[in-house]
Tab-separated table of N, CA, C and O in Angstrom:
chain	number	residue	atom	x	y	z
K	220	LEU	N	9.396	6.068	18.211
K	220	LEU	CA	10.969	7.757	17.291
K	220	LEU	C	10.339	8.321	16.457
K	220	LEU	O	9.931	9.189	16.240
K	221	GLY	N	8.204	7.381	16.399
K	221	GLY	CA	7.674	8.327	15.198
K	221	GLY	C	7.238	9.553	16.083
K	221	GLY	O	7.329	10.793	15.155
K	222	CYS	N	6.083	8.980	16.860
K	222	CYS	CA	5.837	10.123	18.041
K	222	CYS	C	7.216	11.591	18.434
K	222	CYS	O	6.753	12.309	18.364
K	223	ILE	N	7.788	10.970	18.524
K	223	ILE	CA	9.250	11.624	19.146
K	223	ILE	C	9.751	12.794	17.781
K	223	ILE	O	9.183	13.992	17.786
K	224	THR	N	9.690	12.396	16.146
K	224	THR	CA	10.000	12.870	15.209
K	224	THR	C	8.384	14.421	14.387
K	224	THR	O	8.680	14.919	14.131
K	225	SER	N	7.481	13.187	15.384
K	225	SER	CA	6.394	13.927	14.672
K	225	SER	C	6.040	15.490	15.321
K	225	SER	O	5.987	16.028	15.433
K	226	ILE	N	6.374	15.066	17.084
K	226	ILE	CA	6.369	16.115	17.574
K	226	ILE	C	7.342	17.610	17.679
K	226	ILE	O	7.223	18.830	17.448
K	227	ILE	N	8.547	17.075	17.229
K	227	ILE	CA	9.181	18.186	16.944
K	227	ILE	C	9.193	18.507	15.296
K	227	ILE	O	9.030	19.674	15.544
K	228	ALA	N	9.143	17.711	14.690
K	228	ALA	CA	8.329	18.169	13.550
K	228	ALA	C	7.059	19.630	13.388
K	228	ALA	O	7.114	20.241	12.647
K	229	THR	N	6.045	19.039	14.535
K	229	THR	CA	4.506	20.160	14.394
K	229	THR	C	5.045	21.348	14.663
K	229	THR	O	4.891	22.474	15.317
K	230	LEU	N	6.482	21.400	15.951
K	230	LEU	CA	6.557	22.336	16.822
K	230	LEU	C	7.576	23.854	15.819
K	230	LEU	O	7.860	24.492	15.991
K	231	SER	N	8.511	22.747	14.960
K	231	SER	CA	9.208	23.492	14.361
K	231	SER	C	8.873	24.309	13.116
K	231	SER	O	9.398	24.528	12.432
K	232	LYS	N	7.542	23.743	13.133
K	232	LYS	CA	6.823	24.593	11.256
K	232	LYS	C	7.618	24.429	10.041
K	232	LYS	O	7.581	25.300	9.222
K	233	THR	N	8.775	23.255	9.868
K	233	THR	CA	9.392	23.571	9.296
K	233	THR	C	9.183	22.520	8.255
K	233	THR	O	8.946	21.079	8.312
K	234	PRO	N	9.391	22.919	6.412
K	234	PRO	CA	7.614	21.786	6.307
K	234	PRO	C	9.389	20.592	6.228
K	234	PRO	O	8.821	19.253	5.673
K	235	GLY	N	10.537	20.991	5.455
K	235	GLY	CA	11.562	19.537	5.824
K	235	GLY	C	11.183	18.235	7.357
K	235	GLY	O	12.127	17.180	6.377
K	236	LEU	N	11.588	19.721	7.526
K	236	LEU	CA	11.483	18.467	9.479
K	236	LEU	C	9.663	18.141	8.836
K	236	LEU	O	9.567	16.378	9.435
K	237	GLN	N	9.135	18.003	8.415
K	237	GLN	CA	7.140	18.076	8.694
K	237	GLN	C	7.339	16.324	7.660
K	237	GLN	O	6.799	15.543	7.130
K	238	ALA	N	8.612	16.443	6.304
K	238	ALA	CA	8.499	14.991	5.907
K	238	ALA	C	8.599	13.623	6.434
K	238	ALA	O	9.192	12.411	6.306
K	239	ILE	N	9.987	13.967	7.854
K	239	ILE	CA	11.040	13.076	8.293
K	239	ILE	C	9.783	11.985	9.110
K	239	ILE	O	10.259	10.712	8.873
K	240	PRO	N	8.756	11.745	10.205
K	240	PRO	CA	8.155	11.015	10.122
K	240	PRO	C	7.181	10.064	9.112
K	240	PRO	O	7.392	8.346	9.433
K	241	PRO	N	7.144	10.132	7.829
K	241	PRO	CA	6.907	9.951	6.967
K	241	PRO	C	7.337	8.698	6.652
K	241	PRO	O	7.130	7.230	6.269
K	242	LEU	N	8.833	9.291	6.068
K	242	LEU	CA	10.143	8.281	6.342
K	242	LEU	C	10.388	8.332	7.389
K	242	LEU	O	10.867	6.431	6.506
K	243	ILE	N	10.041	7.661	7.527
K	243	ILE	CA	10.151	6.629	8.492
K	243	ILE	C	9.479	4.952	8.738
K	243	ILE	O	9.827	4.208	8.938
K	244	ASN	N	8.378	6.426	8.804
K	244	ASN	CA	7.106	5.166	8.852
K	244	ASN	C	7.200	5.031	7.699
K	244	ASN	O	7.571	3.094	7.315
K	245	LEU	N	7.596	4.976	5.924
K	245	LEU	CA	8.413	4.163	4.241
K	245	LEU	C	9.289	3.118	4.719
K	245	LEU	O	9.287	2.039	4.981
K	246	ALA	N	10.517	3.665	5.958
K	246	ALA	CA	11.200	2.821	6.448
K	246	ALA	C	10.782	1.551	6.684
K	246	ALA	O	11.408	-0.083	7.134
K	247	MET	N	10.548	1.669	8.284
K	247	MET	CA	9.623	0.839	8.578
K	247	MET	C	8.447	-0.373	8.233
K	247	MET	O	9.379	-1.002	8.652
K	248	ALA	N	8.498	0.350	7.421
K	248	ALA	CA	7.148	-0.536	6.473
K	248	ALA	C	7.830	-2.361	5.342
K	248	ALA	O	7.835	-2.562	5.489
K	249	VAL	N	8.827	-1.265	4.444
K	249	VAL	CA	10.160	-1.968	3.642
K	249	VAL	C	10.441	-3.250	4.406
K	249	VAL	O	10.852	-4.113	4.113
K	250	TRP	N	10.955	-2.523	6.095
K	250	TRP	CA	12.230	-2.985	6.719
K	250	TRP	C	10.750	-4.461	7.305
K	250	TRP	O	11.139	-6.221	6.871
K	251	GLY	N	9.799	-4.228	8.122
K	251	GLY	CA	8.810	-5.184	8.018
K	251	GLY	C	8.403	-6.042	6.807
K	251	GLY	O	8.498	-7.562	7.650
K	252	MET	N	8.161	-5.473	5.986
K	252	MET	CA	7.375	-6.594	4.719
K	252	MET	C	9.295	-6.992	4.097
K	252	MET	O	8.709	-8.588	4.076
K	253	ALA	N	9.872	-7.323	4.672
K	253	ALA	CA	11.403	-7.604	3.940
K	253	ALA	C	10.759	-9.042	5.650
K	253	ALA	O	11.055	-9.740	4.580
K	254	LEU	N	10.930	-8.610	6.812
K	254	LEU	CA	11.161	-10.172	7.076
K	254	LEU	C	10.079	-10.451	7.260
K	254	LEU	O	9.931	-11.979	7.481
K	255	TRP	N	8.762	-10.034	6.721
K	255	TRP	CA	7.365	-10.802	7.096
K	255	TRP	C	8.167	-12.121	5.732
K	255	TRP	O	7.725	-12.953	5.943
K	256	GLY	N	8.233	-11.383	4.649
K	256	GLY	CA	8.398	-12.066	3.389
K	256	GLY	C	9.395	-13.162	4.247
K	256	GLY	O	9.803	-14.184	3.359
K	257	ASN	N	10.803	-12.868	4.646
K	257	ASN	CA	11.979	-13.704	4.296
K	257	ASN	C	11.650	-14.716	5.230
K	257	ASN	O	13.037	-14.840	6.268
K	258	MET	N	10.512	-14.443	6.627
K	258	MET	CA	10.852	-15.352	7.248
K	258	MET	C	10.882	-16.483	7.184
K	258	MET	O	10.040	-17.246	6.333
K	259	SER	N	11.608	-17.203	7.998
K	259	SER	CA	11.222	-19.305	7.224
K	259	SER	C	10.243	-20.142	8.290
K	259	SER	O	9.873	-19.468	9.269
K	260	ASP	N	9.628	-20.993	7.388
K	260	ASP	CA	8.716	-21.946	8.009
K	260	ASP	C	8.516	-21.772	9.996
K	260	ASP	O	7.459	-22.059	10.609
K	261	THR	N	10.357	-22.046	9.973
K	261	THR	CA	10.734	-22.542	11.531
K	261	THR	C	10.435	-21.957	12.390
K	261	THR	O	9.462	-21.591	13.037
K	262	CYS	N	10.898	-20.522	12.003
K	262	CYS	CA	11.216	-19.511	12.563
K	262	CYS	C	8.789	-19.058	12.918
K	262	CYS	O	9.006	-18.928	13.432
K	263	ARG	N	8.361	-18.721	11.431
K	263	ARG	CA	7.283	-18.439	11.448
K	263	ARG	C	6.381	-19.399	12.307
K	263	ARG	O	4.944	-18.544	13.102
K	264	GLU	N	6.730	-19.709	12.656
K	264	GLU	CA	5.959	-21.650	13.253
K	264	GLU	C	6.146	-21.161	14.728
K	264	GLU	O	5.663	-21.537	15.561
K	265	PHE	N	7.733	-20.738	15.275
K	265	PHE	CA	7.592	-20.486	16.360
K	265	PHE	C	7.322	-19.776	16.897
K	265	PHE	O	6.894	-19.582	17.868
K	266	PHE	N	7.387	-18.857	16.532
K	266	PHE	CA	6.866	-17.648	16.780
K	266	PHE	C	4.653	-17.636	16.548
K	266	PHE	O	3.981	-16.823	18.050
K	267	GLU	N	4.444	-18.213	15.989
K	267	GLU	CA	2.661	-18.352	15.811
K	267	GLU	C	2.525	-19.430	17.325
K	267	GLU	O	1.589	-19.751	17.298
K	268	THR	N	3.625	-20.355	17.251
K	268	THR	CA	3.146	-21.095	18.103
K	268	THR	C	3.411	-20.593	19.596
K	268	THR	O	2.145	-20.824	21.211
K	269	ASN	N	4.520	-20.045	20.172
K	269	ASN	CA	5.006	-19.166	21.367
K	269	ASN	C	4.288	-17.982	21.342
K	269	ASN	O	4.401	-17.324	23.049
K	270	TYR	N	3.915	-16.875	21.088
K	270	TYR	CA	4.085	-15.707	20.672
K	270	TYR	C	3.175	-14.846	19.828
K	270	TYR	O	2.916	-14.536	18.607
K	271	TYR	N	2.213	-15.569	20.184
K	271	TYR	CA	1.035	-15.638	18.938
K	271	TYR	C	0.540	-13.465	18.495
K	271	TYR	O	0.753	-13.286	17.597
K	272	GLU	N	0.624	-13.601	20.443
K	272	GLU	CA	0.026	-12.290	20.129
K	272	GLU	C	0.962	-11.579	19.690
K	272	GLU	O	0.927	-9.634	18.573
K	273	LEU	N	1.794	-11.449	19.689
K	273	LEU	CA	3.207	-10.353	19.974
K	273	LEU	C	3.661	-10.776	18.100
K	273	LEU	O	3.593	-9.507	16.781
K	274	ASN	N	3.257	-11.653	16.660
K	274	ASN	CA	3.028	-12.398	15.630
K	274	ASN	C	1.819	-11.142	15.159
K	274	ASN	O	1.813	-10.973	14.383
K	275	LEU	N	0.895	-11.796	15.476
K	275	LEU	CA	-0.232	-10.630	15.671
K	275	LEU	C	-0.823	-9.190	15.380
K	275	LEU	O	-0.790	-8.733	14.582
K	276	LEU	N	0.463	-8.489	16.413
K	276	LEU	CA	0.722	-7.296	16.601
K	276	LEU	C	1.920	-6.606	15.202
K	276	LEU	O	1.346	-5.735	15.344
K	277	PHE	N	3.125	-8.276	15.468
K	277	PHE	CA	3.599	-7.607	13.973
K	277	PHE	C	2.670	-7.325	12.629
K	277	PHE	O	3.099	-6.621	11.961
K	278	HIS	N	1.816	-8.332	12.483
K	278	HIS	CA	1.576	-7.964	10.990
K	278	HIS	C	0.236	-7.457	10.914
K	278	HIS	O	0.730	-6.266	9.538
K	279	ILE	N	-0.104	-6.467	11.495
K	279	ILE	CA	-0.651	-5.240	12.233
K	279	ILE	C	-0.352	-4.175	11.967
K	279	ILE	O	-0.610	-3.449	10.916
K	280	ASN	N	1.318	-3.957	12.870
K	280	ASN	CA	1.927	-2.593	12.309
K	280	ASN	C	1.794	-2.833	10.455
K	280	ASN	O	2.363	-2.226	10.412
K	281	VAL	N	2.857	-4.164	10.104
K	281	VAL	CA	3.616	-3.640	8.939
K	281	VAL	C	1.823	-3.307	7.954
K	281	VAL	O	2.685	-2.541	7.218
K	282	VAL	N	0.776	-4.171	8.365
K	282	VAL	CA	0.152	-3.872	7.377
K	282	VAL	C	-0.240	-1.923	7.280
K	282	VAL	O	-0.799	-1.546	6.215
K	283	LEU	N	-0.772	-1.820	9.103
K	283	LEU	CA	-0.881	0.061	9.134
K	283	LEU	C	0.499	0.799	8.517
K	283	LEU	O	-0.277	2.200	8.545
K	284	LEU	N	1.453	0.346	8.502
K	284	LEU	CA	2.620	1.145	8.034
K	284	LEU	C	2.341	1.087	6.920
K	284	LEU	O	3.296	1.707	5.293
K	285	ALA	N	1.948	0.106	6.059
K	285	ALA	CA	1.960	0.071	4.768
K	285	ALA	C	0.985	0.727	3.911
K	285	ALA	O	0.933	1.714	3.111
K	286	PHE	N	-0.425	1.311	4.344
K	286	PHE	CA	-0.919	1.629	4.482
K	286	PHE	C	-0.862	3.322	4.298
K	286	PHE	O	-1.287	3.862	2.887
K	287	SER	N	-0.171	3.681	5.598
K	287	SER	CA	0.674	5.122	5.605
K	287	SER	C	1.200	5.721	4.955
K	287	SER	O	1.693	6.473	4.497
K	288	LEU	N	2.440	4.060	4.226
K	288	LEU	CA	2.565	4.743	2.570
K	288	LEU	C	1.958	4.978	1.666
K	288	LEU	O	2.414	5.904	1.179
K	289	LEU	N	1.649	3.806	1.645
K	289	LEU	CA	0.362	4.450	0.636
K	289	LEU	C	0.000	5.743	0.521
K	289	LEU	O	-0.235	6.169	-0.492
K	290	VAL	N	-0.696	6.312	1.319
K	290	VAL	CA	-1.300	7.629	2.064
K	290	VAL	C	0.110	8.616	1.438
K	290	VAL	O	-0.606	9.805	0.936
K	291	PHE	N	1.047	8.344	1.932
K	291	PHE	CA	1.889	8.981	1.853
K	291	PHE	C	2.500	9.068	0.882
K	291	PHE	O	2.343	10.840	-0.356
K	292	VAL	N	2.946	8.667	-0.131
K	292	VAL	CA	2.349	8.466	-1.688
K	292	VAL	C	1.998	8.971	-2.470
K	292	VAL	O	1.899	10.565	-2.921
K	293	CYS	N	0.283	8.845	-1.852
K	293	CYS	CA	-0.438	9.651	-2.900
K	293	CYS	C	-1.106	11.318	-2.202
K	293	CYS	O	-0.992	12.316	-4.219
K	294	VAL	N	-0.261	11.079	-1.596
K	294	VAL	CA	-0.629	12.767	-0.757
K	294	VAL	C	1.127	13.577	-2.213
K	294	VAL	O	0.598	14.895	-2.385
K	295	ILE	N	1.634	13.068	-1.678
K	295	ILE	CA	3.470	14.095	-1.901
K	295	ILE	C	2.412	13.463	-4.443
K	295	ILE	O	2.287	14.449	-4.614
K	296	CYS	N	2.275	12.368	-4.879
K	296	CYS	CA	1.659	13.445	-5.566
K	296	CYS	C	0.472	13.911	-5.931
K	296	CYS	O	0.615	13.924	-7.607
K	297	LEU	N	0.206	13.953	-4.948
K	297	LEU	CA	-1.894	14.550	-5.564
K	297	LEU	C	-0.828	16.740	-5.586
K	297	LEU	O	-0.787	17.163	-6.123
K	298	GLY	N	0.276	16.729	-4.199
K	298	GLY	CA	0.722	17.955	-4.276
K	298	GLY	C	1.759	17.535	-5.798
K	298	GLY	O	1.335	19.338	-6.168
K	299	PHE	N	2.539	16.847	-6.190
K	299	PHE	CA	2.911	17.999	-7.087
K	299	PHE	C	2.230	17.775	-8.473
K	299	PHE	O	2.296	18.431	-9.345
K	300	ALA	N	0.527	16.911	-8.922
K	300	ALA	CA	0.062	17.421	-9.854
K	300	ALA	C	-0.677	18.083	-9.464
K	300	ALA	O	-1.019	19.291	-10.974
K	301	PHE	N	-0.354	19.590	-8.567
K	301	PHE	CA	-1.339	20.501	-8.359
K	301	PHE	C	-0.950	21.658	-8.297
K	301	PHE	O	-0.843	22.869	-7.685
K	302	LEU	N	1.478	21.374	-7.966
K	302	LEU	CA	1.392	22.772	-8.085
K	302	LEU	C	1.609	23.114	-9.202
K	302	LEU	O	2.405	23.109	-10.361
């Protein structure tokens, strides 16, 4: 989903559409953090024992999305500061 919206935003050259991929990252980061924080111990143990790689990939993805969210917020703040 992120790749498709990035391609459309890049090809269209419309400033409003270019903000959509970071907003999707925002939504996915918040959703991932909510899932990570609200996962019960039983569920966490199940995924760590049976699907360790998938669980690791989930954690890596949430961290990277949170980092991209932080960068997006910094860019927006810098943009407002220099306007």
